[in-house]
CSV table of C-alpha atoms in Angstrom, one decimal:
chain,number,residue,atom,x,y,z
A,4,MET,CA,-24.4,4.9,9.9
A,5,GLN,CA,-20.9,3.8,10.6
A,6,GLY,CA,-18.3,1.1,10.0
A,7,ALA,CA,-16.2,-0.5,7.3
A,8,MET,CA,-17.8,-0.3,3.9
A,9,THR,CA,-16.7,-1.6,0.6
A,10,ALA,CA,-17.3,0.1,-2.7
A,11,LEU,CA,-17.8,-3.0,-4.7
A,12,ILE,CA,-16.3,-3.6,-8.1
A,13,THR,CA,-18.6,-5.0,-10.8
A,14,PRO,CA,-17.1,-8.1,-12.5
A,15,PHE,CA,-17.9,-8.6,-16.2
A,16,LYS,CA,-17.7,-11.8,-18.3
A,17,ASN,CA,-18.2,-11.6,-22.1
A,18,GLY,CA,-19.5,-8.1,-21.8
A,19,LYS,CA,-22.2,-9.0,-19.2
A,20,VAL,CA,-22.3,-8.7,-15.4
A,21,ASP,CA,-20.7,-11.9,-14.0
A,22,GLU,CA,-23.3,-12.6,-11.4
A,23,GLU,CA,-21.7,-15.7,-9.9
A,24,THR,CA,-18.3,-13.9,-9.3
A,25,TYR,CA,-20.1,-10.9,-8.0
A,26,ALA,CA,-21.9,-13.0,-5.4
A,27,LYS,CA,-18.6,-14.6,-4.4
A,28,LEU,CA,-16.9,-11.3,-4.0
A,29,ILE,CA,-19.7,-10.1,-1.7
A,30,GLN,CA,-19.6,-13.2,0.4
A,31,ARG,CA,-15.8,-12.6,0.8
A,32,GLN,CA,-16.6,-9.2,2.2
A,33,ILE,CA,-19.0,-10.7,4.7
A,34,ASP,CA,-16.6,-13.4,5.7
A,35,ASN,CA,-13.9,-10.7,6.5
A,36,GLY,CA,-15.9,-8.5,8.8
A,37,ILE,CA,-17.1,-5.7,6.5
A,38,ASP,CA,-20.1,-3.9,7.9
A,39,TRP,CA,-21.7,-2.6,4.7
A,40,VAL,CA,-21.2,-3.4,1.0
A,41,VAL,CA,-21.9,-0.7,-1.5
A,42,PRO,CA,-23.0,-2.0,-4.9
A,43,VAL,CA,-23.1,0.1,-8.0
A,44,GLY,CA,-21.2,3.2,-6.9
A,45,THR,CA,-18.3,4.8,-8.9
A,46,THR,CA,-16.1,1.7,-8.2
A,47,GLY,CA,-18.9,-0.5,-9.6
A,48,GLU,CA,-18.8,1.3,-13.0
A,49,SER,CA,-22.4,2.4,-12.5
A,50,ALA,CA,-22.1,5.0,-15.2
A,51,THR,CA,-21.9,2.3,-17.9
A,52,LEU,CA,-24.4,-0.2,-16.5
A,53,THR,CA,-27.9,-0.3,-17.9
A,54,HIS,CA,-30.7,0.4,-15.4
A,55,ASP,CA,-31.6,-3.3,-15.4
A,56,GLU,CA,-28.0,-4.3,-14.7
A,57,HIS,CA,-27.8,-1.6,-12.0
A,58,LYS,CA,-30.9,-3.0,-10.3
A,59,ARG,CA,-29.8,-6.6,-10.6
A,60,CYS,CA,-26.5,-5.8,-8.8
A,61,ILE,CA,-28.5,-4.3,-5.9
A,62,GLU,CA,-30.7,-7.5,-5.9
A,63,ILE,CA,-27.7,-9.8,-5.7
A,64,ALA,CA,-26.1,-7.8,-2.9
A,65,VAL,CA,-29.3,-7.9,-0.9
A,66,GLU,CA,-29.7,-11.7,-1.6
A,67,VAL,CA,-26.1,-12.5,-0.5
A,68,CYS,CA,-26.2,-10.3,2.6
A,69,LYS,CA,-29.6,-11.6,3.8
A,70,GLY,CA,-29.3,-13.2,7.2
A,71,THR,CA,-25.8,-11.8,7.9
A,72,ASP,CA,-24.5,-8.9,9.9
A,73,THR,CA,-23.4,-7.1,6.7
A,74,LYS,CA,-25.8,-4.5,5.3
A,75,VAL,CA,-26.4,-3.0,1.9
A,76,LEU,CA,-25.8,0.6,1.0
A,77,ALA,CA,-27.1,0.7,-2.5
A,78,GLY,CA,-25.9,3.2,-5.1
A,79,ALA,CA,-28.8,5.3,-6.3
A,80,GLY,CA,-27.5,8.4,-7.9
A,81,SER,CA,-28.2,10.3,-11.1
A,82,ASN,CA,-28.0,13.8,-12.6
A,83,SER,CA,-31.7,13.4,-13.1
A,84,THR,CA,-33.7,13.5,-9.9
A,85,HIS,CA,-36.6,11.3,-11.2
A,86,GLU,CA,-34.1,8.6,-12.2
A,87,ALA,CA,-32.4,8.8,-8.8
A,88,ILE,CA,-35.8,8.4,-7.2
A,89,ASP,CA,-36.6,5.4,-9.3
A,90,LEU,CA,-33.4,3.7,-8.3
A,91,ALA,CA,-33.9,4.6,-4.6
A,92,LYS,CA,-37.4,3.2,-4.6
A,93,PHE,CA,-36.2,0.0,-6.2
A,94,ALA,CA,-33.4,-0.4,-3.6
A,95,GLU,CA,-35.9,0.1,-0.8
A,96,GLU,CA,-38.4,-2.3,-2.3
A,97,LYS,CA,-35.7,-5.0,-2.7
A,98,GLY,CA,-34.5,-4.7,0.9
A,99,ALA,CA,-31.4,-2.4,0.8
A,100,ASN,CA,-30.7,-0.9,4.2
A,101,ALA,CA,-29.8,2.6,2.9
A,102,ILE,CA,-28.9,4.4,-0.3
A,103,LEU,CA,-25.8,6.3,-1.4
A,104,SER,CA,-26.5,9.1,-3.9
A,105,VAL,CA,-23.8,11.0,-5.7
A,106,SER,CA,-24.4,14.7,-6.3
A,107,PRO,CA,-25.9,15.3,-9.7
A,108,TYR,CA,-23.1,15.5,-12.3
A,109,TYR,CA,-22.7,17.4,-15.6
A,110,ASN,CA,-25.6,19.8,-15.2
A,111,LYS,CA,-23.9,21.7,-12.3
A,112,PRO,CA,-26.8,22.5,-10.0
A,113,THR,CA,-26.7,25.4,-7.6
A,114,GLN,CA,-26.7,24.7,-3.8
A,115,ARG,CA,-30.4,25.4,-3.8
A,116,GLY,CA,-30.8,22.8,-6.6
A,117,LEU,CA,-28.7,20.3,-4.6
A,118,TYR,CA,-30.9,20.9,-1.6
A,119,GLU,CA,-34.1,20.4,-3.5
A,120,HIS,CA,-32.7,17.3,-5.3
A,121,TYR,CA,-31.8,15.5,-2.1
A,122,LYS,CA,-34.9,16.6,-0.3
A,123,ALA,CA,-37.1,15.1,-3.1
A,124,LEU,CA,-35.0,11.9,-3.1
A,125,ALA,CA,-35.1,11.4,0.6
A,126,ASN,CA,-38.8,12.1,0.8
A,127,SER,CA,-39.5,9.4,-1.8
A,128,ILE,CA,-38.3,6.6,0.5
A,129,GLU,CA,-38.1,5.8,4.2
A,130,ILE,CA,-34.6,4.1,4.4
A,131,PRO,CA,-31.6,6.3,5.2
A,132,VAL,CA,-29.9,8.4,2.6
A,133,VAL,CA,-26.1,9.0,2.4
A,134,LEU,CA,-25.0,12.1,0.4
A,135,TYR,CA,-21.9,11.5,-1.8
A,136,ASN,CA,-19.7,14.5,-2.4
A,137,VAL,CA,-17.0,13.9,-5.0
A,138,PRO,CA,-16.6,17.2,-6.9
A,139,GLY,CA,-13.5,16.0,-8.7
A,140,ARG,CA,-15.8,13.7,-10.7
A,141,THR,CA,-19.1,15.6,-10.7
A,142,CYS,CA,-18.2,19.3,-10.8
A,143,SER,CA,-20.9,19.6,-8.2
A,144,ASN,CA,-19.8,20.3,-4.7
A,145,ILE,CA,-22.1,19.8,-1.7
A,146,GLU,CA,-21.0,22.7,0.5
A,147,VAL,CA,-20.8,22.1,4.2
A,148,ASP,CA,-23.7,24.4,5.0
A,149,THR,CA,-25.9,22.6,2.4
A,150,ALA,CA,-25.1,19.2,3.9
A,151,ILE,CA,-25.8,20.4,7.4
A,152,ARG,CA,-29.1,22.0,6.3
A,153,LEU,CA,-30.1,18.7,4.7
A,154,PHE,CA,-29.2,16.7,7.8
A,155,ASN,CA,-31.1,19.1,10.0
A,156,GLU,CA,-34.2,19.5,7.9
A,157,VAL,CA,-34.7,16.0,6.2
A,158,GLU,CA,-35.2,13.2,8.7
A,159,ASN,CA,-33.6,10.3,6.8
A,160,ILE,CA,-30.5,12.1,5.5
A,161,VAL,CA,-28.0,10.7,8.0
A,162,ALA,CA,-24.5,10.7,6.5
A,163,ILE,CA,-22.2,12.1,3.9
A,164,LYS,CA,-19.4,10.3,2.0
A,165,GLU,CA,-16.7,12.9,1.9
A,166,ALA,CA,-14.4,12.5,-1.0
A,167,THR,CA,-13.0,16.0,-1.4
A,168,GLY,CA,-9.7,15.2,0.3
A,169,LYS,CA,-10.3,18.1,2.6
A,170,ILE,CA,-9.9,17.3,6.3
A,171,GLU,CA,-11.3,20.8,7.1
A,172,ASN,CA,-14.6,19.7,5.6
A,173,VAL,CA,-14.7,16.7,8.0
A,174,VAL,CA,-14.0,18.9,11.0
A,175,ALA,CA,-16.6,21.5,10.0
A,176,LEU,CA,-19.3,18.9,9.4
A,177,CYS,CA,-18.6,17.1,12.7
A,178,SER,CA,-18.3,20.2,14.8
A,179,LYS,CA,-21.4,21.9,13.4
A,180,SER,CA,-23.8,18.9,13.2
A,181,GLY,CA,-24.4,15.3,14.1
A,182,ILE,CA,-24.2,14.0,10.5
A,183,SER,CA,-22.0,10.9,10.1
A,184,VAL,CA,-19.0,11.6,7.9
A,185,ILE,CA,-17.7,8.7,5.9
A,186,SER,CA,-14.3,8.7,4.3
A,187,GLY,CA,-14.3,8.4,0.5
A,188,ASP,CA,-10.5,8.5,0.2
A,189,ASP,CA,-8.5,5.4,1.3
A,190,ALA,CA,-5.2,7.3,1.8
A,191,ILE,CA,-6.8,9.4,4.6
A,192,ASN,CA,-9.1,6.9,6.2
A,193,TYR,CA,-7.5,7.1,9.6
A,194,PRO,CA,-7.2,10.9,9.7
A,195,ILE,CA,-10.9,11.3,8.8
A,196,ILE,CA,-12.0,8.9,11.6
A,197,ALA,CA,-9.6,10.6,14.0
A,198,SER,CA,-11.2,13.9,13.1
A,199,GLY,CA,-14.7,12.6,13.9
A,200,GLY,CA,-15.6,10.5,10.9
A,201,LYS,CA,-17.7,7.4,11.5
A,202,GLY,CA,-16.4,5.0,8.9
A,203,VAL,CA,-15.0,4.5,5.4
A,204,ILE,CA,-16.3,3.5,2.0
A,205,SER,CA,-13.2,1.8,0.7
A,206,VAL,CA,-11.8,0.8,-2.7
A,207,THR,CA,-8.9,-1.0,-1.1
A,208,SER,CA,-11.2,-3.3,0.9
A,209,ASN,CA,-12.2,-5.1,-2.3
A,210,LEU,CA,-8.7,-6.6,-2.1
A,211,LEU,CA,-8.0,-6.5,1.6
A,212,PRO,CA,-11.3,-6.4,3.4
A,213,LYS,CA,-10.0,-7.6,6.8
A,214,LYS,CA,-7.3,-4.9,6.9
A,215,ILE,CA,-9.8,-2.2,6.3
A,216,ALA,CA,-12.3,-3.7,8.8
A,217,ASP,CA,-9.5,-3.8,11.4
A,218,LEU,CA,-8.5,-0.2,10.7
A,219,VAL,CA,-12.0,1.1,11.0
A,220,HIS,CA,-13.0,-1.0,14.0
A,221,SER,CA,-9.9,-0.1,16.0
A,222,ALA,CA,-10.3,3.6,15.3
A,223,LEU,CA,-14.0,3.6,16.3
A,224,LYS,CA,-13.0,1.9,19.6
A,225,GLY,CA,-10.5,4.7,20.2
A,226,GLU,CA,-7.5,2.4,19.5
A,227,PHE,CA,-5.8,5.1,17.3
A,228,ILE,CA,-2.3,3.8,17.5
A,229,GLU,CA,-3.3,0.5,15.9
A,230,SER,CA,-5.6,2.2,13.3
A,231,LYS,CA,-2.8,4.7,12.4
A,232,LYS,CA,-0.4,1.8,12.0
A,233,ILE,CA,-2.7,-0.1,9.6
A,234,ASN,CA,-3.4,3.1,7.6
A,235,GLU,CA,0.4,3.7,7.2
A,236,GLU,CA,0.9,0.0,6.2
A,237,LEU,CA,-1.7,0.4,3.4
A,238,TYR,CA,-0.4,3.8,2.2
A,239,GLU,CA,1.5,2.5,-0.8
A,240,LEU,CA,-1.3,0.2,-1.9
A,241,ASN,CA,-3.9,2.9,-1.5
A,242,LYS,CA,-1.9,5.2,-3.7
A,243,ILE,CA,-1.2,2.8,-6.5
A,244,LEU,CA,-4.9,1.9,-6.7
A,245,PHE,CA,-5.5,5.4,-7.9
A,246,VAL,CA,-2.6,5.5,-10.4
A,247,GLU,CA,-5.3,5.6,-13.1
A,248,SER,CA,-9.0,6.4,-12.8
A,249,ASN,CA,-10.8,4.2,-10.3
A,250,PRO,CA,-11.8,1.4,-10.8
A,251,ILE,CA,-9.2,0.6,-13.4
A,252,PRO,CA,-6.3,-0.3,-11.0
A,253,ILE,CA,-8.4,-2.1,-8.4
A,254,LYS,CA,-9.9,-4.4,-11.0
A,255,TYR,CA,-6.5,-5.2,-12.4
A,256,ALA,CA,-5.2,-5.8,-8.9
A,257,MET,CA,-8.1,-8.2,-8.1
A,258,TYR,CA,-7.4,-10.0,-11.4
A,259,GLU,CA,-3.7,-10.4,-10.5
A,260,ALA,CA,-4.6,-11.6,-7.1
A,261,GLY,CA,-6.8,-14.4,-8.6
A,262,LEU,CA,-10.0,-12.9,-7.3
A,263,LEU,CA,-11.4,-12.2,-10.8
A,264,PRO,CA,-11.6,-14.9,-13.4
A,265,SER,CA,-11.5,-12.3,-16.2
A,266,LEU,CA,-10.4,-8.8,-16.6
A,267,GLU,CA,-13.1,-6.7,-18.3
A,268,TYR,CA,-14.1,-3.1,-18.3
A,269,ARG,CA,-16.8,-1.1,-20.0
A,270,LEU,CA,-15.7,1.5,-22.5
A,271,PRO,CA,-14.6,4.2,-22.1
A,272,LEU,CA,-12.6,2.5,-19.3
A,273,VAL,CA,-9.8,0.3,-20.5
A,274,GLU,CA,-7.0,-1.8,-18.9
A,275,PRO,CA,-4.1,0.1,-17.2
A,276,SER,CA,-1.1,1.0,-19.3
A,277,GLU,CA,1.7,-1.7,-19.4
A,278,GLU,CA,3.9,0.6,-17.3
A,279,ASN,CA,1.2,0.9,-14.6
A,280,LYS,CA,0.5,-2.8,-14.7
A,281,GLU,CA,4.1,-3.4,-13.7
A,282,LYS,CA,3.8,-0.8,-10.9
A,283,ILE,CA,0.7,-2.4,-9.5
A,284,LYS,CA,2.1,-5.9,-9.6
A,285,LYS,CA,5.3,-4.7,-7.8
A,286,VAL,CA,3.3,-3.1,-5.0
A,287,LEU,CA,0.9,-6.1,-4.8
A,288,LYS,CA,3.8,-8.4,-4.0
A,289,LYS,CA,4.2,-6.6,-0.7
A,290,TYR,CA,0.6,-7.2,0.4
A,291,LEU,CA,-0.4,-10.6,-0.9
């Protein structure tokens, strides 16, 4: 489990998923060398999609990627284990190559609970499982020892999306196990790979897929000077895309770049403030 991966946005039109635009956005990722697309994660506003919409987004991603070198890492997370299992089984049935499953949010499970949750989820399917650790959103931290135990004891748990912002976690995971660590924070994509990470799940690559693909591929080949250079070039953009809660800024940036025909969010998410719109547009001029 490695490479350049894009946490896809979900476009809406008149309150519904814009399937035509969604398919075009995925094809753009394929055309620009992205290794994996990640439908219906945090960036895809999965929290406000119905289960039918969630499943349809997975179907579209699989359909568009079929016959290409780009694989599908389908979002299949929930704070209810049986719901996560339902989504995971659907993703496997439809042809997703692997699933990404966020740690259960709101109900704040213990480390034992997290272990049992992921074990049950992984045992329900045969495709690989990627853990997703983002305690800033979930209030549920997958501790290093828990992630390593899951990797060692559950055959198809193969990777973890690390979005704590702590390089120390990356070093600990890589030094103590063979689990693939995937960056979940665009600002530190290069440092994470340089510390032993195997790839990134990027928000920025919605907008600049080739840049992120080049950053990741050069780093994985050991071309660290080139990778570091790209990471530094993208720093200002990476930062402004998190000036408000993700995916608010990236969807606005995509709209301003002409890649979205309409700008729609699902409540409680709303458009950026006028002040932040101006900041985003100012930074975009340097990259487009």
